[in-house]
Structure formats: structure tokens, C-alpha cells
Amino acid sequence: MNMQRKPIFALKTGLLLSLFATVTACGWLPHSGPSTGQVTSLGQSNNQAVPDVALLDIEHSLIQDLSQRHKANSFAALENTAQGLDVVSRGDVLDITIWEAAPAMLFGGALSDSGAGTAHVTKLPPQTVSSNGTISIPFVGNLKVENKSLEQIQSLIRNQLSRKANQPQVIVSLAQNNSTNVLVVRAGNSIRMPLTPARERILDALAAVGGSTANVQDTTIQITRNQKISKIALEDLVSDPTQNILLHRGDVVTVITNPYTFTSMGAVGRAQEIGFSARGLSLAEAVGRMGGLQDRRSDARGVFVFRYTPLSELPTAEQPKWIEKGYKANNDIPTVYRLDLTNANSVLWMQKFPIHNKDVVYVSNAPLAEVQKFLQFVFSPVTSGVSSINNITN
């Protein structure tokens, strides 16, 4: 009797396994998303309709690279000196006053009845620095004053008049600053703020525009300088004095108040969109806010972060691969970061891995969870039938 049951049992097991393979291969069982193997195989397809994907493991070298790039993009990494605040540039308007000692004859001085002369003061009309960087002085002509300080301009005019006027003295002041300024952009109130020898800083620009209209934790400050963009959270700017750097001529300071969010998906406590502070969020904190991984469903080897990453922000060793494919520095690369939580070191790495705005954090299903689904799929009709019979009998 037992000899007959074994072949039958083996046959049934084989049929169940083949049926399981067929059902899972056809995708008939419900899924919360792709498996770990399907995600890690992204970008390996020869299908031209499927975009290339950068698959990066979250480990020590990647964390170090991200940390260095974060420091390089902070305000503290920018030059913290007051450049161009004490020099004149095109468009500036100057007030020029010239004194000539007695007998002052060059600028219209007169002699008294006794023949003694008096000192004469001449105030020139406001002088606008031309597009060529020059101003015009009577009896001298055009003088190049661009990128010169007020003291240098005074000396230049005095030297030019010394052979024509009697002991000339010159005072030059800045009547209107049209060149040494920064643009401060904020929704509802944007201004052009002039820079002075007082040496204004980023928080001065924020105060000039009336501060932020949103909560501090939702506010990011961005500075554009020489075609380079850096941004930090307002919380970091306020708490770290080294980030409150001196402003340069031509800087653009932008106050961004968009809330930051990421999306959790897969075998987690709950699929949802979760907000976080502009100051940032680590992957460890993100997993905690997601409700953690579901013990009976999740694959600890398959924690993924999906993100579009600018090519210039990829690890240095990864960038040449994409440049060879024709991508440019400003192109966004579909990127998947993978974390294996079965490695104890990953608990440390995930504390340093930053979550970005609009990231998708996905946890794949464990293979055993698919088997459990299949068993429920096969045996639930039988269980339901037996329960119904028992209910009728009772």
C-alpha cells in the first residue's frame, strides 16, 4: 500500500511544481512588483525599447563617493571672499568733485581786486561708466575706470590734472551701484540687491527678500555662481555658520519651497507617498517611515532605490561607460541602488545613504512568499469547500 502511495505522491508533487512554475511564469499570481532577480537584470536586455539602467550596490565605496560629492556641492565649498565689491564696473554712476588751489584758473577760478586767487570747487555731472568701461573728464578726456577702486580712480584723475591745474584734489564716490548686485528670487517677491563694502552674506539676501513663505523644514536655498549650482536646506544654512558665505557680484540666490517626498512600494508596511524635510533623509529613516520590511513577504536582499541621477553625480568610475554611450554631463541616467540587508554592514551604510526628492524605495518579495501564494491559490478552494460543508452540516 505504501509502495503505491509513494509514486502517486511523487506524481502529485511533480504536477504541483510544474503547475507552480507555469503559473508564476505567466504572472497569474498577484505580485507587489518585480522580484530581486528581475530588478538586478535591468539594463541587460537587448531590447532597444528598454532604457539603459545603472545598477549600483550600496556599499562602502559608494557611500564615500556620495559623501564627497555632498561636501563639494555645499556652500562651504564655494569661494568665501568678497570679490568685486570695491571696484567700479560698467553701468555704475560716479559723483566726481575736483578742488583746485588758488589761483584756480583751469576750472573757472577768479582773481580778487588785490590780485589774490581763491580755491575753486567743481562738481562734475554724474558720470556713467560706459560699455567700454570709461568715463569722460574735462581737460583729460576718456579714462578707463572699469575694475578700479574709487581710490584708484581719484589718483588717476588727479595725476592727469596735475600738469594742467593748480594742486588739484579729487573725490570720487559711487552715486548708483548698477553692477555689483545679486538677484534674489522668491515666489511673490524677487529683488535685485546691491552689494556694499559691508560684505553681505546669503542670509542677508534672504532677509532682503522677506524670508521664506513656507515652513523652514520645507525650504531649500540655492545659489548659482559662475554656471555652478549648489543648494542646501535652510535648516543647515541657519545651523552651520560656515555655509553662510559672502555673496559675489552676479550671484543668483533662489528660495525653493517645494515639499520633498519619496514613494514606498513592494513588501513594506504600506505603499504610500511620504514627505520629509529638505534637510534630508537617510535610507534607514525612510525604511522606518515605511513601516519596515514585512517579515513574511520581503526579500532582505532586495531593497532598491529607483532614481534619475545626473551623469555628473554618478560614481567617477561609472561615468565613462555612459559617456561612451553618447550621454552628456547634464543627462539624467535611470539608476537603481541595491541594498542587501543580509550583510550586517548594510545597516551602517543605509544610515549614510541619502534619499532624494521623488525617489522610489522598493522592497521585493521573497521567493518563499511566492510559494506561499501558490499554495494558498491551490488549496484555498478546497479549504473553502470543506468550511462550507462543515457550516451546512452544523
Coordinates of C-alpha atoms in Angstrom, one line a residue, residues 73-373:
N73 CA 28.1 70.8 -3.5
S74 CA 27.7 72.6 -0.2
F75 CA 28.1 76.4 0.1
A76 CA 31.1 76.0 2.3
A77 CA 33.0 74.6 -0.7
L78 CA 32.4 77.8 -2.7
E79 CA 34.9 80.7 -2.5
N80 CA 34.2 82.7 0.6
T81 CA 35.8 86.0 -0.3
A82 CA 34.2 89.3 -1.2
Q83 CA 35.1 89.7 -4.9
G84 CA 34.4 92.8 -6.9
L85 CA 32.7 94.8 -4.2
D86 CA 35.2 97.7 -4.1
V87 CA 35.7 98.2 -7.8
V88 CA 33.7 100.0 -10.4
S89 CA 32.1 98.3 -13.4
R90 CA 30.0 99.1 -16.5
G91 CA 26.8 100.9 -15.7
D92 CA 27.8 102.3 -12.4
V93 CA 27.3 106.1 -11.9
L94 CA 30.0 108.1 -10.2
D95 CA 30.0 111.5 -8.5
I96 CA 33.2 113.4 -9.1
T97 CA 34.3 116.6 -7.3
I98 CA 37.5 118.5 -8.1
W99 CA 39.2 121.1 -6.0
E100 CA 41.8 123.4 -7.5
A101 CA 44.1 125.5 -5.2
A102 CA 44.4 129.3 -5.7
P103 CA 45.0 130.7 -8.1
A104 CA 42.5 128.3 -9.7
M105 CA 42.3 129.1 -13.4
L106 CA 41.6 125.7 -15.1
F107 CA 38.1 125.2 -13.8
G108 CA 37.0 128.9 -13.8
G109 CA 38.6 130.4 -10.7
A110 CA 38.7 134.2 -10.4
L111 CA 41.2 136.8 -9.0
S112 CA 40.2 139.3 -6.3
D113 CA 40.8 143.0 -6.6
S114 CA 44.1 142.6 -4.9
G115 CA 45.1 140.0 -7.4
A116 CA 44.8 137.1 -5.0
G117 CA 43.1 133.9 -6.1
T118 CA 40.7 131.6 -4.3
A119 CA 40.4 127.9 -4.4
H120 CA 37.6 126.6 -6.7
V121 CA 35.4 123.6 -6.3
T122 CA 33.9 121.9 -9.4
K123 CA 31.3 119.2 -9.2
L124 CA 31.0 117.3 -12.5
P125 CA 27.7 116.0 -13.8
P126 CA 27.1 112.3 -12.8
Q127 CA 29.4 110.1 -14.8
T128 CA 28.1 106.7 -16.0
V129 CA 30.7 104.1 -16.8
S130 CA 30.2 103.3 -20.4
S131 CA 30.1 99.9 -22.1
N132 CA 33.8 100.4 -22.8
G133 CA 34.5 100.9 -19.1
T134 CA 35.3 104.6 -19.4
I135 CA 34.2 108.0 -18.1
S136 CA 34.8 111.5 -19.6
I137 CA 36.7 114.2 -17.6
P138 CA 37.1 117.8 -18.8
F139 CA 40.6 118.7 -20.0
V140 CA 41.5 115.0 -19.7
G141 CA 39.2 113.0 -22.0
N142 CA 38.2 109.4 -21.6
L143 CA 39.6 107.4 -18.7
K144 CA 39.5 103.7 -18.3
V145 CA 38.0 103.1 -14.8
E146 CA 36.5 99.6 -15.1
N147 CA 37.7 97.2 -12.3
K148 CA 39.3 100.1 -10.5
S149 CA 38.5 101.1 -6.9
L150 CA 37.3 104.6 -6.1
E151 CA 40.7 105.5 -4.6
Q152 CA 42.5 104.3 -7.8
I153 CA 40.1 106.5 -9.9
Q154 CA 40.8 109.5 -7.7
S155 CA 44.5 109.1 -8.1
L156 CA 44.2 108.6 -11.8
I157 CA 42.2 111.8 -12.3
R158 CA 44.5 113.8 -10.0
N159 CA 47.6 112.7 -11.9
Q160 CA 46.0 113.5 -15.2
L161 CA 45.2 117.1 -14.0
S162 CA 48.4 117.7 -12.1
R163 CA 50.1 119.4 -15.1
K164 CA 47.1 121.4 -16.1
A165 CA 45.5 122.5 -12.8
N166 CA 47.0 124.1 -9.7
Q167 CA 47.4 121.4 -7.0
P168 CA 44.2 119.5 -7.9
Q169 CA 42.4 117.4 -5.4
V170 CA 39.7 114.8 -6.4
I171 CA 37.0 113.0 -4.5
V172 CA 35.1 110.2 -6.3
S173 CA 32.0 108.5 -4.8
L174 CA 29.6 105.8 -6.1
A175 CA 26.3 107.5 -6.7
Q176 CA 24.5 104.5 -8.1
N177 CA 25.5 100.8 -8.0
N178 CA 24.2 99.2 -11.1
S179 CA 26.7 96.4 -11.5
T180 CA 27.7 95.0 -8.1
N181 CA 24.5 93.2 -7.1
V182 CA 22.9 89.8 -6.7
L183 CA 19.5 88.6 -7.8
V184 CA 17.3 87.1 -5.1
V185 CA 14.4 85.0 -6.4
R186 CA 11.5 84.0 -4.3
A187 CA 7.9 83.3 -5.3
G188 CA 5.9 86.5 -4.9
N189 CA 8.9 88.8 -4.2
S190 CA 12.1 88.9 -6.2
I191 CA 14.6 91.7 -6.0
R192 CA 18.0 92.9 -7.3
M193 CA 20.1 93.5 -4.1
P194 CA 23.1 95.8 -4.4
L195 CA 26.3 94.7 -2.6
T196 CA 28.2 97.1 -0.5
P197 CA 31.6 97.2 1.3
A198 CA 29.7 95.8 4.3
R199 CA 30.0 92.4 2.6
E200 CA 26.6 90.9 2.6
R201 CA 26.1 87.1 3.0
I202 CA 23.4 84.7 1.9
L203 CA 21.2 85.2 5.0
D204 CA 21.3 88.9 4.2
A205 CA 19.9 88.2 0.8
L206 CA 17.2 86.0 2.4
A207 CA 16.3 88.8 4.8
A208 CA 16.2 91.4 1.9
V209 CA 13.5 89.4 0.1
G210 CA 11.4 88.9 3.2
G211 CA 12.4 85.4 4.3
S212 CA 10.7 82.2 3.3
T213 CA 7.0 81.9 2.8
A214 CA 7.0 78.2 3.7
N215 CA 8.0 76.2 6.8
V216 CA 11.7 76.1 7.5
Q217 CA 11.9 72.4 7.0
D218 CA 10.4 72.7 3.5
T219 CA 12.7 75.4 2.3
T220 CA 15.9 75.0 0.2
I221 CA 18.3 77.8 -0.6
Q222 CA 20.0 77.5 -4.0
I223 CA 22.9 79.7 -5.2
T224 CA 24.0 79.9 -8.9
R225 CA 27.6 81.2 -9.3
N226 CA 29.7 81.0 -12.5
Q227 CA 27.3 78.5 -14.0
K228 CA 27.6 76.2 -11.0
I229 CA 24.6 75.4 -8.9
S230 CA 24.7 74.5 -5.2
K231 CA 21.8 74.0 -2.8
I232 CA 21.3 73.2 0.9
A233 CA 18.4 73.2 3.3
L234 CA 17.6 76.4 5.1
E235 CA 17.9 74.5 8.4
D236 CA 21.5 73.6 7.6
L237 CA 22.3 77.2 6.5
V238 CA 21.0 78.6 9.8
S239 CA 22.7 76.0 12.0
D240 CA 26.1 75.9 10.3
P241 CA 27.8 79.4 10.1
T242 CA 30.3 78.1 7.5
Q243 CA 27.5 77.8 5.0
N244 CA 26.6 81.5 5.3
I245 CA 29.2 82.6 2.8
L246 CA 29.9 86.0 1.3
L247 CA 28.0 86.9 -1.9
H248 CA 29.7 87.7 -5.2
R249 CA 28.7 90.0 -8.0
G250 CA 26.3 88.2 -10.3
D251 CA 25.2 85.5 -7.8
V252 CA 21.6 84.3 -8.1
V253 CA 20.1 83.2 -4.8
T254 CA 16.8 81.2 -5.1
V255 CA 14.4 80.3 -2.3
I256 CA 12.8 77.0 -3.1
T257 CA 9.8 76.0 -1.0
N258 CA 8.6 72.7 -2.6
P259 CA 8.0 69.9 -0.1
Y260 CA 10.2 66.8 -0.5
T261 CA 8.6 63.3 -0.9
F262 CA 9.5 59.7 -1.7
T263 CA 7.3 56.7 -2.5
S264 CA 7.4 53.4 -0.8
M265 CA 6.4 50.3 -2.7
G266 CA 6.6 46.5 -2.5
A267 CA 6.8 44.2 0.5
V268 CA 6.6 47.0 3.1
G269 CA 4.2 48.0 5.8
R270 CA 2.3 50.3 3.4
A271 CA 2.6 51.7 -0.1
Q272 CA 2.4 55.4 0.1
E273 CA 4.0 58.8 -0.6
I274 CA 6.0 60.1 2.4
G275 CA 7.1 63.6 3.0
F276 CA 10.4 64.6 4.5
S277 CA 12.4 67.7 5.4
A278 CA 14.5 69.5 2.9
R279 CA 17.4 68.8 5.2
G280 CA 17.4 65.2 4.0
L281 CA 16.6 61.7 5.0
S282 CA 18.7 58.5 5.1
L283 CA 17.6 55.2 3.7
A284 CA 17.4 53.8 7.3
E285 CA 15.0 56.6 8.3
A286 CA 13.0 56.0 5.1
V287 CA 12.6 52.3 5.8
G288 CA 11.4 53.2 9.3
R289 CA 8.8 55.6 8.0
M290 CA 7.6 52.9 5.5
G291 CA 6.8 50.7 8.4
G292 CA 9.8 48.4 7.9
L293 CA 10.0 45.3 5.8
Q294 CA 7.3 42.7 6.1
D295 CA 8.9 39.6 7.7
R296 CA 6.7 37.1 5.8
R297 CA 6.9 38.7 2.4
S298 CA 10.1 40.8 1.9
D299 CA 13.4 39.7 0.5
A300 CA 16.1 41.3 2.7
R301 CA 18.5 41.0 -0.3
G302 CA 16.2 43.2 -2.5
V303 CA 15.9 46.7 -1.0
F304 CA 16.1 49.1 -4.0
V305 CA 16.1 52.9 -4.6
F306 CA 15.0 54.0 -8.0
R307 CA 16.2 57.4 -9.1
Y308 CA 17.1 59.5 -12.1
T309 CA 20.7 60.6 -11.4
P310 CA 22.6 63.3 -13.4
L311 CA 25.5 61.7 -15.1
S312 CA 27.9 64.1 -13.4
E313 CA 26.7 62.7 -10.0
L314 CA 27.4 59.1 -10.8
P315 CA 30.5 57.5 -9.2
T316 CA 33.6 58.6 -11.1
A317 CA 34.3 55.0 -12.3
E318 CA 30.8 54.7 -13.7
Q319 CA 30.7 57.9 -15.8
P320 CA 32.9 56.8 -18.7
K321 CA 30.6 53.9 -19.5
W322 CA 27.7 56.3 -20.1
I323 CA 29.8 58.9 -22.0
E324 CA 30.8 56.1 -24.4
K325 CA 27.1 55.5 -25.0
G326 CA 26.7 59.1 -26.0
Y327 CA 25.3 60.6 -22.8
K328 CA 26.2 64.1 -21.8
A329 CA 27.0 65.5 -18.3
N330 CA 23.6 67.1 -17.9
N331 CA 21.7 63.9 -18.9
D332 CA 19.7 62.0 -16.3
I333 CA 20.6 58.3 -16.0
P334 CA 17.9 55.8 -14.8
T335 CA 19.7 54.4 -11.7
V336 CA 18.8 51.6 -9.3
Y337 CA 20.7 51.4 -6.0
R338 CA 20.6 48.0 -4.4
L339 CA 21.0 47.2 -0.7
D340 CA 21.5 43.7 0.7
L341 CA 20.3 43.7 4.3
T342 CA 21.6 40.1 4.9
N343 CA 25.0 41.8 5.1
A344 CA 25.4 43.3 8.6
N345 CA 27.5 46.2 7.2
S346 CA 24.4 47.4 5.2
V347 CA 22.8 48.6 8.4
L348 CA 25.6 51.1 8.7
W349 CA 25.6 52.0 5.0
M350 CA 21.9 52.7 4.9
Q351 CA 22.3 55.3 7.7
K352 CA 24.6 57.3 5.3
F353 CA 22.8 56.8 2.0
P354 CA 20.7 59.9 1.3
I355 CA 17.1 59.8 -0.1
H356 CA 16.4 62.4 -2.7
N357 CA 13.2 64.1 -3.7
K358 CA 10.9 61.9 -5.8
D359 CA 12.8 58.7 -5.1
V360 CA 11.0 55.3 -5.2
V361 CA 12.0 52.9 -2.4
Y362 CA 11.0 49.3 -3.4
V363 CA 11.3 46.0 -1.5
S364 CA 10.9 42.9 -3.5
N365 CA 9.0 39.7 -2.4
A366 CA 11.0 36.8 -1.1
P367 CA 10.9 33.6 -3.2
L368 CA 9.2 31.7 -0.3
A369 CA 6.4 34.3 -0.3
E370 CA 5.6 33.3 -3.9
V371 CA 5.4 29.6 -2.9
Q372 CA 3.0 30.5 -0.1
K373 CA 0.8 32.5 -2.5

